[in-house]
Coordinates of C-alpha atoms in Angstrom, one line a residue:
M1 CA -6.9 -12.5 39.3
S2 CA -4.1 -13.5 36.9
L3 CA -3.1 -12.0 33.6
A4 CA -3.0 -15.6 32.7
M5 CA -7.5 -16.0 33.6
K6 CA -7.3 -12.2 31.9
Q7 CA -5.7 -14.5 28.6
Q8 CA -8.3 -15.0 25.7
P9 CA -8.3 -19.2 25.2
S10 CA -7.1 -20.0 21.9
E11 CA -10.3 -21.9 20.4
E12 CA -9.6 -24.6 17.2
I13 CA -12.4 -22.6 15.3
N14 CA -10.1 -19.5 14.9
L15 CA -7.7 -21.8 13.4
T16 CA -10.4 -23.4 10.7
P17 CA -10.8 -21.1 7.5
L18 CA -14.1 -21.1 6.3
S19 CA -14.9 -22.6 2.8
I20 CA -15.5 -19.1 -0.2
T21 CA -18.5 -19.9 -2.4
K22 CA -18.4 -19.4 -6.0
P23 CA -21.1 -16.3 -5.7
Q24 CA -17.9 -14.2 -2.9
A25 CA -15.5 -15.5 -5.7
K26 CA -16.9 -14.1 -8.1
L27 CA -17.1 -10.5 -6.0
Y28 CA -13.5 -10.7 -5.4
L29 CA -12.1 -11.7 -8.1
S30 CA -13.6 -8.7 -9.6
F31 CA -12.0 -6.3 -7.2
M32 CA -8.0 -8.2 -9.6
Y33 CA -9.5 -7.4 -12.7
V34 CA -9.6 -3.8 -12.2
A35 CA -5.9 -4.2 -10.4
F36 CA -4.3 -6.1 -13.5
I37 CA -5.4 -3.6 -15.9
S38 CA -4.3 -1.2 -13.5
L39 CA -1.4 -2.7 -13.7
F40 CA -1.1 -2.9 -17.2
I41 CA -2.0 0.8 -18.3
G42 CA 0.2 1.7 -15.9
G43 CA 3.2 0.4 -16.4
L44 CA 3.1 0.6 -20.3
M45 CA 3.1 4.4 -18.8
G46 CA 6.0 4.5 -16.5
L47 CA 7.2 2.9 -19.8
L48 CA 6.9 6.0 -22.1
Q49 CA 8.3 8.2 -19.0
V50 CA 11.9 6.0 -18.8
L51 CA 12.5 6.7 -22.4
V52 CA 11.3 10.1 -22.8
R53 CA 14.2 10.9 -20.0
T54 CA 16.1 9.4 -22.1
G55 CA 16.2 12.6 -24.4
D56 CA 15.8 9.8 -27.5
F57 CA 12.1 9.7 -27.6
Q58 CA 9.4 11.2 -28.8
L59 CA 5.8 10.5 -27.3
P60 CA 4.0 10.2 -30.1
L61 CA 0.3 12.4 -31.3
G62 CA 0.5 15.5 -28.6
I63 CA 0.4 12.8 -26.0
G64 CA 1.6 15.3 -22.9
Y65 CA 5.1 13.9 -21.2
Y66 CA 2.9 14.8 -17.8
Q67 CA -0.4 13.4 -19.4
I68 CA 1.2 10.0 -18.9
L69 CA 2.8 11.1 -15.4
T70 CA -0.4 11.3 -14.3
L71 CA -2.6 8.5 -15.5
H72 CA 0.6 6.8 -14.2
G73 CA 0.6 7.8 -10.4
V74 CA -2.9 7.5 -9.9
I75 CA -3.6 4.0 -11.9
L76 CA -0.2 2.4 -10.3
A77 CA -0.6 4.2 -6.4
L78 CA -4.2 4.6 -6.3
V79 CA -6.2 2.3 -8.1
L80 CA -4.3 -0.7 -8.7
T81 CA -3.4 -1.1 -4.3
T82 CA -6.6 -0.1 -3.0
F83 CA -8.9 -2.0 -5.4
F84 CA -6.0 -5.3 -4.6
I85 CA -6.3 -5.1 -1.9
I86 CA -9.7 -4.6 -0.4
G87 CA -10.1 -7.3 -2.3
F88 CA -7.7 -9.7 -0.9
Q89 CA -9.2 -8.5 2.7
Y90 CA -12.9 -8.9 1.5
S91 CA -11.4 -13.4 0.9
L92 CA -9.6 -12.9 4.1
L93 CA -12.0 -11.7 5.8
G94 CA -14.6 -14.0 4.2
K95 CA -12.6 -17.2 4.7
T96 CA -12.2 -16.0 8.6
V97 CA -15.1 -14.4 9.8
G98 CA -17.7 -15.8 6.4
M99 CA -19.0 -13.2 4.8
S100 CA -23.5 -13.5 4.6
D101 CA -25.3 -12.2 1.2
K102 CA -26.3 -9.0 2.5
Q103 CA -22.7 -8.3 2.7
R104 CA -21.3 -9.1 -1.0
K105 CA -24.2 -7.3 -2.1
L106 CA -22.9 -4.2 -0.2
G107 CA -20.2 -5.7 -1.6
W108 CA -21.2 -5.5 -5.3
L109 CA -22.0 -1.5 -4.4
S110 CA -18.4 -0.5 -3.2
F111 CA -17.3 -2.3 -6.7
W112 CA -19.5 -0.8 -8.9
I113 CA -18.7 3.2 -7.2
M114 CA -15.1 2.7 -7.4
T115 CA -15.0 1.6 -11.4
I116 CA -16.9 4.6 -12.0
G117 CA -15.0 7.4 -10.4
T118 CA -11.6 5.1 -11.5
A119 CA -13.2 5.8 -15.0
L120 CA -14.5 9.2 -14.8
T121 CA -10.5 10.6 -12.8
G122 CA -9.0 8.1 -16.2
T123 CA -11.6 9.4 -18.4
A124 CA -10.2 13.0 -17.4
I125 CA -5.8 11.9 -18.2
L126 CA -7.0 10.6 -21.0
L127 CA -8.4 13.4 -22.0
G128 CA -5.3 16.2 -21.0
E129 CA -7.7 18.0 -18.2
A130 CA -6.6 16.4 -15.3
N131 CA -2.6 16.9 -16.0
V132 CA -1.5 17.5 -12.2
L133 CA 0.0 14.5 -11.0
Y134 CA -1.0 11.8 -8.1
T135 CA -0.6 14.0 -5.7
F136 CA -2.8 16.4 -7.4
Y137 CA -1.4 20.3 -5.9
A138 CA -2.9 23.1 -6.0
P139 CA -2.9 26.1 -7.4
L140 CA -2.3 23.5 -10.7
K141 CA -6.6 22.8 -11.9
A142 CA -8.1 19.9 -12.9
H143 CA -11.2 19.0 -14.3
P144 CA -14.4 18.2 -11.8
I145 CA -13.9 14.9 -13.4
F146 CA -11.0 14.1 -12.6
Y147 CA -12.1 15.2 -8.6
I148 CA -16.0 13.9 -8.4
G149 CA -14.3 10.2 -9.5
L150 CA -11.4 9.9 -7.0
A151 CA -13.9 11.2 -4.0
L152 CA -16.6 8.5 -5.7
V153 CA -13.7 5.7 -5.3
V154 CA -13.0 7.0 -1.8
V155 CA -16.7 6.7 -1.0
G156 CA -16.4 3.7 -2.5
S157 CA -13.6 2.2 -0.1
W158 CA -15.8 3.1 3.0
I159 CA -18.3 1.0 1.9
A160 CA -15.5 -1.6 1.9
A161 CA -14.2 -0.9 5.2
F162 CA -17.9 -0.6 6.8
V163 CA -18.6 -3.8 5.1
N164 CA -15.2 -5.5 6.6
W165 CA -16.3 -4.1 10.8
H166 CA -19.8 -5.3 10.2
Q167 CA -18.4 -8.7 8.6
V168 CA -15.8 -9.1 12.2
Y169 CA -19.0 -7.5 14.2
V170 CA -21.6 -10.6 13.4
W171 CA -18.5 -12.7 14.1
K172 CA -17.2 -11.7 17.3
K173 CA -21.7 -11.0 18.7
A174 CA -21.7 -15.2 17.7
H175 CA -18.3 -16.2 19.3
P176 CA -18.1 -13.4 22.4
D177 CA -15.7 -15.3 24.1
Q178 CA -13.1 -15.9 21.7
K179 CA -10.6 -13.7 20.2
T180 CA -11.0 -12.5 16.6
P181 CA -8.9 -14.1 14.3
L182 CA -6.2 -12.6 13.2
L183 CA -5.9 -11.5 10.2
A184 CA -10.3 -9.9 10.8
F185 CA -8.3 -7.9 13.7
M186 CA -5.4 -7.0 11.2
V187 CA -8.2 -6.5 8.1
T188 CA -9.8 -4.0 11.0
I189 CA -6.9 -1.8 12.3
N190 CA -6.2 -1.4 8.3
M191 CA -9.1 -0.1 7.2
I192 CA -9.3 2.4 10.7
M193 CA -6.5 3.4 9.7
W194 CA -7.9 3.7 6.4
V195 CA -11.0 5.8 6.8
I196 CA -10.1 8.3 9.4
C197 CA -6.9 9.4 7.0
S198 CA -9.2 9.5 3.9
I199 CA -11.2 12.2 5.1
G200 CA -8.2 14.7 5.1
V201 CA -7.8 14.1 1.4
A202 CA -11.8 13.3 1.4
V203 CA -12.7 17.3 3.0
A204 CA -9.5 19.1 0.4
V205 CA -11.7 17.2 -2.4
L206 CA -15.3 18.3 -1.7
V207 CA -14.2 21.8 0.1
Q208 CA -11.8 23.2 -2.2
F209 CA -11.3 21.5 -5.2
I210 CA -14.1 20.6 -7.1
P211 CA -16.2 24.4 -5.8
W212 CA -12.9 25.5 -7.3
S213 CA -12.8 23.9 -10.2
L214 CA -16.4 24.1 -11.0
G215 CA -15.7 28.3 -11.0
Y216 CA -17.8 28.8 -8.1
A217 CA -14.3 29.5 -6.0
E218 CA -12.1 32.1 -7.4
T219 CA -9.1 31.5 -5.0
I220 CA -7.9 28.1 -2.5
N221 CA -5.6 27.9 0.8
V222 CA -2.8 25.6 -1.5
L223 CA -1.1 25.6 2.4
L224 CA -4.1 24.2 3.4
S225 CA -4.5 22.0 0.3
R226 CA -1.8 20.5 0.2
T227 CA -2.0 20.0 4.8
L228 CA -5.1 17.5 4.4
F229 CA -3.3 15.6 1.0
W230 CA -0.4 14.7 3.4
Y231 CA -2.4 14.2 6.9
F232 CA -3.8 11.5 4.8
G233 CA -1.0 10.8 1.9
H234 CA 1.7 8.8 4.7
P235 CA -0.6 6.8 6.1
L236 CA -1.5 6.0 2.6
V237 CA 1.8 4.6 2.2
Y238 CA 1.1 1.6 5.2
F239 CA -2.6 1.0 3.9
W240 CA -0.5 -0.5 0.8
L241 CA 2.1 -2.2 2.9
L242 CA 0.0 -3.7 6.0
P243 CA -1.8 -6.0 3.7
A244 CA 1.6 -6.9 2.3
Y245 CA 1.7 -7.4 6.6
M246 CA -0.9 -9.7 7.0
A247 CA 1.0 -12.3 4.5
W248 CA 4.1 -11.8 6.2
Y249 CA 2.4 -12.7 9.3
A250 CA 0.0 -14.7 8.9
I251 CA -0.2 -16.9 5.0
L252 CA 3.6 -17.2 4.9
P253 CA 4.6 -19.5 8.0
K254 CA 1.6 -21.3 5.9
I255 CA 3.3 -22.2 2.8
I256 CA 7.1 -22.3 3.9
G257 CA 5.3 -25.1 6.7
G258 CA 5.8 -23.4 9.5
K259 CA 3.4 -21.4 12.5
I260 CA 2.7 -17.7 12.9
F261 CA 5.4 -16.5 15.5
S262 CA 3.8 -14.7 18.0
D263 CA 0.0 -13.6 17.0
S264 CA 0.1 -10.9 20.4
L265 CA 3.0 -9.8 18.9
A266 CA 1.6 -9.2 15.6
R267 CA -1.9 -7.7 16.4
L268 CA 0.6 -5.0 19.4
S269 CA 2.4 -3.7 15.6
F270 CA -0.7 -3.0 13.4
V271 CA -2.1 -1.1 17.2
L272 CA 1.5 0.8 17.2
F273 CA 1.1 1.5 13.1
L274 CA -2.9 2.6 13.8
F275 CA -1.0 4.7 16.2
F276 CA 2.4 6.2 14.5
S277 CA 0.9 6.7 10.9
I278 CA -1.5 9.2 11.2
P279 CA -0.1 12.2 12.8
V280 CA 2.9 12.5 10.5
G281 CA 2.1 13.8 7.1
F282 CA 4.1 17.3 7.8
H283 CA 7.6 14.8 7.6
H284 CA 6.1 15.4 3.9
Q285 CA 6.3 19.9 4.5
L286 CA 9.2 19.8 5.8
T287 CA 10.1 22.3 3.1
E288 CA 6.9 24.2 2.6
P289 CA 6.7 27.8 4.5
G290 CA 3.6 28.3 6.8
I291 CA 4.2 25.5 9.1
D292 CA 6.1 26.1 12.7
P293 CA 9.3 24.1 13.0
T294 CA 8.1 23.1 16.2
W295 CA 5.0 21.2 15.0
K296 CA 7.3 19.6 12.3
F297 CA 10.0 18.3 14.7
I298 CA 6.7 16.7 16.4
Q299 CA 5.5 15.0 13.8
V300 CA 9.2 13.8 12.6
V301 CA 9.2 12.9 16.1
L302 CA 6.1 10.2 15.3
T303 CA 7.3 9.2 12.0
F304 CA 10.4 7.6 13.6
M305 CA 8.3 5.7 16.3
V306 CA 7.0 4.1 12.9
I307 CA 10.3 2.3 12.9
I308 CA 9.7 0.0 15.9
P309 CA 6.1 -1.8 14.3
S310 CA 9.1 -2.5 11.4
L311 CA 11.2 -3.3 13.6
M312 CA 9.2 -5.6 15.2
T313 CA 7.3 -6.9 12.3
A314 CA 11.5 -7.9 11.1
F315 CA 12.1 -10.1 14.4
S316 CA 9.0 -11.9 13.5
M317 CA 9.6 -13.4 10.0
F318 CA 13.4 -14.1 10.5
A319 CA 12.7 -16.0 14.2
M320 CA 9.8 -17.8 12.4
F321 CA 12.0 -18.5 9.7
E322 CA 14.5 -19.7 11.7
T323 CA 12.3 -21.8 14.1
T324 CA 10.8 -23.3 11.0
G325 CA 14.2 -24.1 9.7
R326 CA 15.6 -25.9 13.3
K327 CA 12.4 -27.9 13.2
Q328 CA 12.9 -28.8 9.6
G329 CA 16.9 -30.3 11.0
A330 CA 18.7 -27.3 10.4
T331 CA 21.7 -27.3 13.3
G332 CA 24.4 -25.0 12.7
L333 CA 24.3 -20.4 13.1
F334 CA 22.2 -20.1 9.5
D335 CA 21.5 -23.5 8.4
W336 CA 18.1 -22.7 8.5
F337 CA 18.6 -20.0 6.1
K338 CA 19.0 -23.6 3.6
K339 CA 15.5 -24.9 4.2
L340 CA 13.3 -22.1 3.2
P341 CA 11.5 -23.0 -0.2
W342 CA 13.5 -21.3 -2.6
R343 CA 11.7 -23.1 -5.4
D344 CA 8.0 -21.9 -4.3
V345 CA 7.6 -18.6 -6.5
R346 CA 4.4 -18.0 -3.5
F347 CA 7.5 -18.0 -0.9
V348 CA 10.3 -15.8 -3.2
A349 CA 7.8 -12.8 -4.2
P350 CA 7.2 -11.6 -0.8
F351 CA 11.1 -13.0 0.6
V352 CA 12.4 -10.4 -2.6
G353 CA 10.2 -7.7 -1.7
M354 CA 10.6 -8.0 2.3
L355 CA 14.5 -7.9 1.6
A356 CA 14.1 -4.7 -0.7
F357 CA 12.2 -3.3 2.1
I358 CA 15.9 -2.7 3.9
P359 CA 17.5 -0.3 1.9
G360 CA 13.5 1.4 1.1
G361 CA 13.0 2.1 5.3
A362 CA 16.6 3.6 5.4
G363 CA 15.4 5.8 2.6
G364 CA 12.4 6.5 4.9
I365 CA 14.0 7.8 7.7
I366 CA 16.5 9.8 5.5
N367 CA 13.5 11.4 4.2
A368 CA 11.9 12.0 7.3
S369 CA 15.0 13.8 9.0
H370 CA 14.6 17.4 8.7
Q371 CA 18.4 18.3 7.5
L372 CA 19.1 15.2 5.2
N373 CA 14.8 16.0 3.4
T374 CA 15.8 19.6 2.9
L375 CA 19.0 17.7 0.3
V376 CA 17.0 14.7 -1.2
H377 CA 13.5 17.1 -1.2
N378 CA 12.4 17.2 -4.3
T379 CA 14.9 15.4 -6.4
I380 CA 14.5 11.5 -8.4
W381 CA 16.0 10.4 -4.5
V382 CA 12.3 10.3 -2.9
T383 CA 11.1 8.9 -6.4
G384 CA 13.4 5.7 -6.3
H385 CA 12.6 5.4 -2.6
F386 CA 9.1 5.6 -3.4
H387 CA 9.7 2.5 -5.7
L388 CA 11.5 0.2 -3.1
T389 CA 8.6 0.7 -0.8
V390 CA 5.5 0.4 -2.9
A391 CA 6.8 -1.0 -6.2
T392 CA 8.9 -3.5 -4.9
T393 CA 8.3 -4.4 -0.7
V394 CA 4.2 -4.0 -1.7
I395 CA 4.4 -5.0 -5.4
L396 CA 6.5 -8.1 -4.9
T397 CA 4.4 -9.7 -2.0
F398 CA 1.1 -9.0 -4.2
F399 CA 2.2 -11.2 -6.5
G400 CA 4.0 -14.1 -4.4
I401 CA -0.6 -13.5 -3.0
T402 CA -2.0 -13.7 -6.3
Y403 CA -0.4 -17.5 -6.9
W404 CA -2.6 -19.0 -4.4
L405 CA -5.0 -16.6 -4.2
I406 CA -6.6 -16.6 -8.1
P407 CA -6.2 -20.7 -8.6
H408 CA -8.2 -20.9 -5.1
L409 CA -10.6 -18.6 -6.1
T410 CA -10.8 -19.9 -9.8
G411 CA -10.4 -23.5 -8.9
R412 CA -7.6 -23.9 -10.9
K413 CA -4.2 -25.6 -9.8
L414 CA -0.6 -23.4 -10.1
T415 CA 1.2 -25.6 -12.4
P416 CA 4.7 -26.6 -12.2
R417 CA 4.9 -24.7 -15.5
I418 CA 3.9 -21.1 -13.7
H419 CA 6.2 -21.9 -10.6
K420 CA 9.3 -21.3 -12.9
L421 CA 7.7 -18.9 -14.8
G422 CA 6.9 -16.8 -11.6
I423 CA 10.8 -17.1 -10.0
Y424 CA 11.9 -15.5 -13.7
Q425 CA 9.4 -13.0 -13.4
T426 CA 10.9 -12.2 -9.5
I427 CA 14.3 -12.0 -10.4
I428 CA 13.3 -9.9 -14.0
W429 CA 11.5 -6.9 -11.4
A430 CA 13.8 -7.3 -8.8
V431 CA 17.2 -6.2 -11.4
G432 CA 15.1 -3.9 -13.1
M433 CA 14.4 -2.3 -9.8
L434 CA 17.5 -2.7 -8.5
I435 CA 19.1 -0.9 -11.8
M436 CA 15.8 2.1 -12.2
S437 CA 16.1 2.9 -8.5
G438 CA 19.2 2.7 -7.8
A439 CA 19.6 5.3 -10.7
M440 CA 17.1 7.3 -9.4
H441 CA 18.7 7.7 -6.2
I442 CA 22.5 8.2 -7.5
Q443 CA 20.7 11.0 -9.4
G444 CA 19.3 12.5 -6.5
L445 CA 22.3 12.7 -4.9
L446 CA 23.1 14.5 -7.5
G447 CA 20.6 17.0 -7.8
G448 CA 18.4 14.9 -10.6
P449 CA 14.5 17.2 -10.0
R450 CA 12.1 14.7 -9.4
R451 CA 8.8 15.6 -11.5
S452 CA 10.4 16.3 -14.6
S453 CA 10.8 15.5 -18.6
F454 CA 14.3 15.6 -20.0
S455 CA 15.7 19.0 -19.8
E456 CA 19.7 19.3 -20.9
Y457 CA 18.4 22.5 -18.6
S458 CA 20.4 25.1 -21.2
G459 CA 23.5 22.8 -21.8
T460 CA 24.8 22.6 -17.7
E461 CA 27.0 21.2 -16.7
Q462 CA 25.5 19.4 -13.8
A463 CA 22.4 18.0 -15.7
A464 CA 24.5 16.4 -18.6
E465 CA 25.3 14.5 -15.0
W466 CA 22.5 12.7 -15.2
V467 CA 21.0 11.4 -18.4
G468 CA 23.3 8.3 -18.3
Y469 CA 21.7 7.5 -15.2
Q470 CA 18.4 8.2 -16.0
T471 CA 19.6 5.8 -19.4
A472 CA 19.8 3.6 -16.9
Q473 CA 16.5 4.0 -15.6
A474 CA 15.0 3.7 -19.0
V475 CA 17.3 -0.4 -18.4
G476 CA 16.1 -0.8 -16.1
G477 CA 12.2 0.9 -16.5
S478 CA 12.1 -1.3 -19.4
L479 CA 13.0 -4.9 -17.6
L480 CA 10.2 -4.1 -15.2
F481 CA 8.0 -3.9 -17.8
I482 CA 8.9 -6.7 -19.3
G483 CA 8.3 -8.7 -15.9
I484 CA 5.0 -6.6 -16.3
V485 CA 3.6 -8.6 -19.4
L486 CA 5.3 -11.4 -17.8
M487 CA 2.8 -11.1 -15.0
V488 CA 0.0 -9.9 -17.0
Y489 CA -0.3 -13.4 -18.9
I490 CA 0.1 -15.3 -14.8
F491 CA -2.6 -14.0 -14.0
I492 CA -4.8 -14.6 -17.6
D493 CA -3.4 -17.8 -17.0
L494 CA -4.4 -18.7 -13.8
V495 CA -7.7 -16.9 -14.6
A496 CA -8.7 -19.2 -17.0
F497 CA -6.1 -21.6 -18.7
A498 CA -4.5 -23.7 -16.0
P499 CA -5.8 -27.2 -15.5
E500 CA -8.7 -27.4 -12.6
G501 CA -8.0 -28.2 -9.4
E502 CA -7.8 -27.4 -5.6
E503 CA -5.1 -24.1 -4.5
E504 CA -5.1 -23.7 -0.7
Y505 CA -5.7 -20.8 0.3
P506 CA -2.9 -20.6 3.2
I507 CA -3.6 -19.1 6.5
A508 CA -1.3 -20.3 9.5
E509 CA -1.4 -21.4 13.0
E510 CA -0.1 -20.1 15.9
E511 CA 2.9 -22.1 17.7
E512 CA 1.6 -24.1 20.1
D513 CA 3.7 -22.9 23.2
A514 CA 3.1 -18.9 22.3
E515 CA 1.8 -16.9 25.3
P516 CA -2.3 -17.0 25.3
T517 CA -3.6 -12.9 23.3
P518 CA -4.2 -10.8 26.1
R519 CA -8.0 -9.9 26.3
W520 CA -7.2 -6.0 26.4
M521 CA -5.5 -6.3 22.7
E522 CA -9.1 -5.8 21.5
N523 CA -10.0 -3.0 23.3
W524 CA -11.5 -0.8 20.6
K525 CA -11.6 2.5 22.3
L526 CA -8.8 2.4 23.6
W527 CA -6.8 2.3 20.3
I528 CA -8.9 3.9 18.9
G529 CA -9.1 6.9 21.3
I530 CA -5.2 7.3 21.4
T531 CA -5.5 7.4 17.8
I532 CA -7.6 10.3 17.8
A533 CA -5.5 12.4 20.6
L534 CA -2.5 12.2 19.2
I535 CA -3.4 13.4 15.6
L536 CA -5.8 16.6 17.9
F537 CA -2.0 16.4 19.1
A538 CA -0.8 17.0 16.4
Y539 CA -2.6 18.6 14.1
T540 CA -4.9 21.1 15.7
I541 CA -2.6 24.3 16.6
P542 CA -1.5 23.9 13.3
M543 CA -4.4 24.0 10.8
I544 CA -5.8 27.0 12.8
D545 CA -3.2 29.1 12.5
I546 CA -2.9 27.6 8.3
I547 CA -6.8 28.9 8.8
Q548 CA -7.0 31.8 10.8
N549 CA -3.7 33.0 9.1
A550 CA -3.6 32.0 5.9
P551 CA -1.9 33.1 2.4
P552 CA -3.5 35.6 0.0
G553 CA -5.3 32.2 -1.8
S554 CA -4.3 31.3 -5.5
P555 CA -6.0 31.7 -8.8
P556 CA -6.2 27.9 -10.7
F557 CA -2.6 26.9 -12.9
D558 CA -5.0 25.7 -15.5
G559 CA -3.2 23.5 -18.3
I560 CA 0.7 24.9 -16.4
L561 CA 1.8 21.2 -17.3

């Protein structure tokens, strides 16, 4: 039998988006409300941080620096991202495979469990009982409510994952001979990765942190807790990034008047992200004692494998841009670049995010390199890298999604005024991040530490070199907060004040002459099996060693920050 006969046909039903009902839109919007409230609160905390680090600003009312640093990290890196992603993914599946009333009710259950968990965790931080930063490294101890709240957020997200999988299962059962719509395939991959990796942090919280914080255990295995966190912490980055890739692969082509370059290539890149995003946590622990260097080396090698699907994505995006431009009449080597819709904020915001991923990805290679990591590991370079990848690439893409998703859900129009304001917001964000992240990178190379408030370090000459860069970070951070205020205003306008009308939910079709997607691309047992095999290979022996040869456990350090 020829390969062509084993390939799946491209049926018209896969290209016809479904309608989103008002009850469904209400569910999706609820996640967005929490996300944008989190954006404002977390952004305000970030502004206060960079002002404090200039040495010229004191926090009022006895508020501690590490209190606002913890709230900034938790509410932006965990709450904003998770709520936006789940709301967005619910809408993607509602549009491509449908959502039943039963699935919608379970969606509400996931929302309320996550919201209650967020409220508990936030309360513990605001009361000053959880100054442990978003990584909550042991032996720093928070109030039990902090950990219980985090556990509820994870449980709620698992319910969302099972709802997503059930949506795809029901659709597939009704269409057994058709390939799963591309966006539904991508959501499935992302939630498989999320559930597998979040088991690590769930085990750490339920088995180690909660009993320890309640006083049932006197000590905690610090190395084990950090290893479980980073088993979760690195794929968490790809949980943030893959929804942005979904928009790049399947939404942006429609916005610019083009088509998906290759359905098969897009699916393969997501499968590779599933393989290589989880068994790589040790590259965050290269300076950590107690882990055999051989296993660190193996996980560094696996980390570099993630570069492959990233380069595949870059190739697909610019191939799609060029193909679209040439169809619109571009003839020269780079004339297609001029054909891109530079006045359409739905395109401009994600495109700027793509550009930021070039230096962000290069910085990631440095962070994962054993020798270079030694230079930058505990410096503010890492914070600058984080703000390029997540706070620029991911967040600007999320903003780009907001411009069409919110008016589609609310039955309103994206007006020329909001278009123009969105372009200004994107520019302000890009300039602010360039200044702040650039200063962080340079200060990091000069030895400036991360996780630290302002200090003159007893007047040392090296610390004096950092002050100018910390002032630049305050300038960039202030611009970013202006960008946040603008974005929140835009969100409120799109929800409540924009004129009523219809806004497109832009899902692209595949190129007519693209190769059909092979049937084996949806061999879920194979993909999950390979993923689990790689995880077992990378973690089984070192985890046994960490447990059997554990150093003495640590008692809690309470209130040290």
